[in-house]
Amino acid sequence: VALYNSFKAVVGLGDPLGSELRDRKVKGLLAHIFGSSPKYGVVQRRLLGSTVDVVGRAAITPNPDLDMDEVALPEDKAWDVYRPFTIRHLVRKGMPRLQAARIVKDRTDSARKALLDVMKDRPIIYNRAPVLHRYGMMAAFPRLTKGDTMQVSPLIVGGFGADFDGDAMQYHVPTSEDARKEAI
């Protein structure tokens, strides 16, 4: 019985056994993991609540000059979502990591060239919610554009059920090598 009560105390299903632990209001493992409510537990804060740097959302506008496998991504948003890949590309070329991060932040000419190189090799996956069929997500190679809207070919909007009255699409940069190959 003592072993069972000790296990319950450690897990958090029972009260602490020692008076010193009760005075310090020590809680069990489950209380630490899940917190006082689901919003404040370790699972929510560390795993689900982390910010995601390689995704974005933008309103769409038509651009008939684009091919079906191209989208025009706003330049500011491209710098944000491709930032880790651009830094890694510069580091692999021999630049120190801090210097690479600095020139990407300053958006120098060499950083822009690295961004364009990365974009040529790493397409984005874009979708419009809700995704109702398997073609609801497509991959395309991005081109840079000025402004705040993502430009798409008018040929692809029918498959997404989209129009140009303020509809928005989400875009994701595949991070793993397998996801990149699948997108291509």
CSV table of C-alpha atoms in Angstrom, one decimal:
chain,number,residue,atom,x,y,z
A,1,VAL,CA,0.0,0.0,0.0
A,2,ALA,CA,2.8,2.4,0.8
A,3,LEU,CA,4.4,1.8,-2.6
A,4,TYR,CA,1.1,2.4,-4.3
A,5,ASN,CA,0.5,5.7,-2.4
A,6,SER,CA,4.1,6.8,-3.2
A,7,PHE,CA,3.5,6.1,-6.9
A,8,LYS,CA,0.3,8.1,-6.8
A,9,ALA,CA,2.1,11.0,-5.2
A,10,VAL,CA,4.9,11.0,-7.7
A,11,VAL,CA,2.5,10.8,-10.6
A,12,GLY,CA,0.2,13.5,-9.2
A,13,LEU,CA,-2.9,11.5,-8.6
A,14,GLY,CA,-2.5,11.6,-4.8
A,15,ASP,CA,-1.2,14.0,-2.1
A,16,PRO,CA,2.5,14.2,-1.3
A,17,LEU,CA,3.4,11.8,1.6
A,18,GLY,CA,5.9,13.9,3.5
A,19,SER,CA,4.9,17.0,5.5
A,20,GLU,CA,7.8,19.0,4.0
A,21,LEU,CA,6.6,18.3,0.5
A,22,ARG,CA,3.0,19.2,1.5
A,23,ASP,CA,4.2,22.5,2.9
A,24,ARG,CA,6.1,23.3,-0.3
A,25,LYS,CA,3.0,22.3,-2.3
A,26,VAL,CA,4.9,19.9,-4.5
A,27,LYS,CA,2.7,18.5,-7.2
A,28,GLY,CA,3.1,15.3,-9.2
A,29,LEU,CA,4.5,14.8,-12.6
A,30,LEU,CA,1.1,15.0,-14.4
A,31,ALA,CA,0.4,18.4,-12.9
A,32,HIS,CA,3.7,19.6,-14.1
A,33,ILE,CA,3.1,18.3,-17.6
A,34,PHE,CA,-0.5,19.4,-18.1
A,35,GLY,CA,-0.4,22.5,-15.9
A,36,SER,CA,-3.3,24.1,-14.2
A,37,SER,CA,-5.2,24.1,-17.5
A,38,PRO,CA,-4.5,22.7,-20.9
A,39,LYS,CA,-3.3,26.1,-22.1
A,40,TYR,CA,-0.4,26.3,-19.6
A,41,GLY,CA,1.0,22.7,-19.7
A,42,VAL,CA,4.3,21.7,-21.1
A,43,VAL,CA,2.8,20.0,-24.1
A,44,GLN,CA,0.9,23.1,-25.1
A,45,ARG,CA,3.7,25.6,-24.4
A,46,ARG,CA,6.6,23.6,-25.8
A,47,LEU,CA,5.2,21.5,-28.6
A,48,LEU,CA,2.0,23.0,-29.9
A,49,GLY,CA,2.6,26.6,-28.9
A,50,SER,CA,5.9,27.1,-30.7
A,51,THR,CA,6.1,29.6,-33.4
A,52,VAL,CA,6.4,28.4,-37.0
A,53,ASP,CA,8.8,30.4,-39.1
A,54,VAL,CA,8.4,28.7,-42.5
A,55,VAL,CA,4.7,29.3,-43.1
A,56,GLY,CA,2.7,32.4,-44.1
A,57,ARG,CA,-0.7,33.6,-45.4
A,58,ALA,CA,-1.4,36.2,-48.1
A,59,ALA,CA,-4.4,37.4,-50.1
A,60,ILE,CA,-4.2,36.3,-53.7
A,61,THR,CA,-4.3,38.3,-56.9
A,62,PRO,CA,-4.2,37.1,-60.5
A,63,ASN,CA,-1.0,37.2,-62.6
A,64,PRO,CA,-1.5,35.7,-66.1
A,65,ASP,CA,2.3,35.9,-66.8
A,66,LEU,CA,2.9,33.1,-64.3
A,67,ASP,CA,3.0,29.4,-65.3
A,68,MET,CA,0.9,26.9,-63.4
A,69,ASP,CA,4.0,25.8,-61.4
A,70,GLU,CA,4.9,29.4,-60.3
A,71,VAL,CA,3.6,31.8,-57.7
A,72,ALA,CA,4.8,35.3,-57.0
A,73,LEU,CA,5.5,35.7,-53.3
A,74,PRO,CA,5.7,39.1,-51.6
A,75,GLU,CA,9.4,39.9,-51.1
A,76,ASP,CA,9.1,40.7,-47.4
A,77,LYS,CA,7.3,37.4,-46.7
A,78,ALA,CA,9.9,35.5,-48.8
A,79,TRP,CA,12.7,36.9,-46.7
A,80,ASP,CA,10.9,35.8,-43.5
A,81,VAL,CA,10.0,32.2,-44.6
A,82,TYR,CA,13.3,31.5,-46.4
A,83,ARG,CA,15.5,33.1,-43.7
A,84,PRO,CA,16.8,29.8,-42.1
A,85,PHE,CA,17.5,28.2,-45.4
A,86,THR,CA,19.2,31.4,-46.7
A,87,ILE,CA,21.5,31.5,-43.6
A,88,ARG,CA,22.3,27.8,-44.0
A,89,HIS,CA,23.1,28.3,-47.7
A,90,LEU,CA,25.5,31.1,-46.8
A,91,VAL,CA,27.1,29.0,-44.0
A,92,ARG,CA,27.6,26.1,-46.3
A,93,LYS,CA,29.4,28.5,-48.7
A,94,GLY,CA,31.9,29.2,-45.9
A,95,MET,CA,30.5,32.3,-44.2
A,96,PRO,CA,30.4,32.4,-40.4
A,97,ARG,CA,26.8,31.9,-39.0
A,98,LEU,CA,26.6,35.3,-37.3
A,99,GLN,CA,27.8,37.2,-40.3
A,100,ALA,CA,25.3,35.2,-42.5
A,101,ALA,CA,22.4,36.1,-40.1
A,102,ARG,CA,23.5,39.7,-40.2
A,103,ILE,CA,23.6,40.1,-43.9
A,104,VAL,CA,20.2,38.3,-44.3
A,105,LYS,CA,18.8,40.7,-41.8
A,106,ASP,CA,20.3,43.7,-43.7
A,107,ARG,CA,19.1,42.1,-47.0
A,108,THR,CA,22.4,42.8,-48.8
A,109,ASP,CA,23.0,41.9,-52.4
A,110,SER,CA,24.9,38.7,-51.5
A,111,ALA,CA,22.0,37.7,-49.2
A,112,ARG,CA,19.5,38.4,-52.0
A,113,LYS,CA,21.5,36.1,-54.4
A,114,ALA,CA,21.5,33.4,-51.8
A,115,LEU,CA,17.8,33.8,-51.3
A,116,LEU,CA,17.2,33.5,-55.0
A,117,ASP,CA,19.4,30.3,-55.1
A,118,VAL,CA,17.5,28.8,-52.3
A,119,MET,CA,14.1,29.6,-53.9
A,120,LYS,CA,15.2,28.0,-57.1
A,121,ASP,CA,15.9,24.7,-55.2
A,122,ARG,CA,13.1,24.8,-52.7
A,123,PRO,CA,9.5,25.3,-53.9
A,124,ILE,CA,6.6,26.3,-51.6
A,125,ILE,CA,3.5,24.3,-50.9
A,126,TYR,CA,0.4,26.4,-51.0
A,127,ASN,CA,-3.3,25.7,-50.2
A,128,ARG,CA,-6.6,27.4,-49.6
A,129,ALA,CA,-8.6,26.2,-46.6
A,130,PRO,CA,-10.6,24.0,-46.5
A,131,VAL,CA,-8.6,21.4,-48.3
A,132,LEU,CA,-11.4,19.1,-49.6
A,133,HIS,CA,-9.5,16.8,-52.1
A,134,ARG,CA,-6.0,15.7,-52.7
A,135,TYR,CA,-5.3,18.4,-55.2
A,136,GLY,CA,-6.1,21.1,-52.6
A,137,MET,CA,-2.4,21.5,-51.9
A,138,MET,CA,0.0,22.2,-54.7
A,139,ALA,CA,3.7,23.0,-54.9
A,140,ALA,CA,5.1,25.8,-57.0
A,141,PHE,CA,8.4,27.7,-57.4
A,142,PRO,CA,8.2,31.2,-56.0
A,143,ARG,CA,9.2,34.4,-57.7
A,144,LEU,CA,9.6,37.6,-55.8
A,145,THR,CA,7.1,40.4,-56.2
A,146,LYS,CA,6.5,43.8,-54.7
A,147,GLY,CA,3.4,44.4,-52.6
A,148,ASP,CA,1.6,42.3,-50.0
A,149,THR,CA,-0.4,39.9,-52.1
A,150,MET,CA,0.6,36.4,-53.4
A,151,GLN,CA,0.1,36.3,-57.1
A,152,VAL,CA,-1.1,33.1,-58.7
A,153,SER,CA,-2.0,32.0,-62.2
A,154,PRO,CA,-5.7,32.4,-63.0
A,155,LEU,CA,-5.6,28.8,-64.4
A,156,ILE,CA,-5.2,27.2,-60.9
A,157,VAL,CA,-7.9,29.0,-59.0
A,158,GLY,CA,-10.8,26.7,-60.2
A,159,GLY,CA,-9.2,23.7,-58.4
A,160,PHE,CA,-8.9,25.6,-55.2
A,161,GLY,CA,-12.4,27.1,-55.4
A,162,ALA,CA,-10.8,30.5,-55.1
A,163,ASP,CA,-11.5,33.9,-56.6
A,164,PHE,CA,-9.9,37.3,-56.4
A,165,ASP,CA,-12.3,39.0,-54.0
A,166,GLY,CA,-9.9,38.9,-51.0
A,167,ASP,CA,-9.4,35.1,-50.7
A,168,ALA,CA,-6.2,34.1,-48.9
A,169,MET,CA,-3.9,31.2,-49.3
A,170,GLN,CA,-1.4,29.6,-46.9
A,171,TYR,CA,2.1,28.8,-48.1
A,172,HIS,CA,4.6,26.5,-46.5
A,173,VAL,CA,8.3,25.9,-47.2
A,174,PRO,CA,9.1,22.2,-46.9
A,175,THR,CA,11.9,21.7,-44.4
A,176,SER,CA,13.1,18.1,-44.8
A,177,GLU,CA,14.8,16.8,-47.8
A,178,ASP,CA,12.1,14.3,-48.5
A,179,ALA,CA,9.4,16.9,-48.3
A,180,ARG,CA,11.4,19.1,-50.7
A,181,LYS,CA,11.8,16.3,-53.2
A,182,GLU,CA,8.1,15.4,-53.0
A,183,ALA,CA,7.1,19.0,-53.6
A,184,ILE,CA,9.3,19.2,-56.7
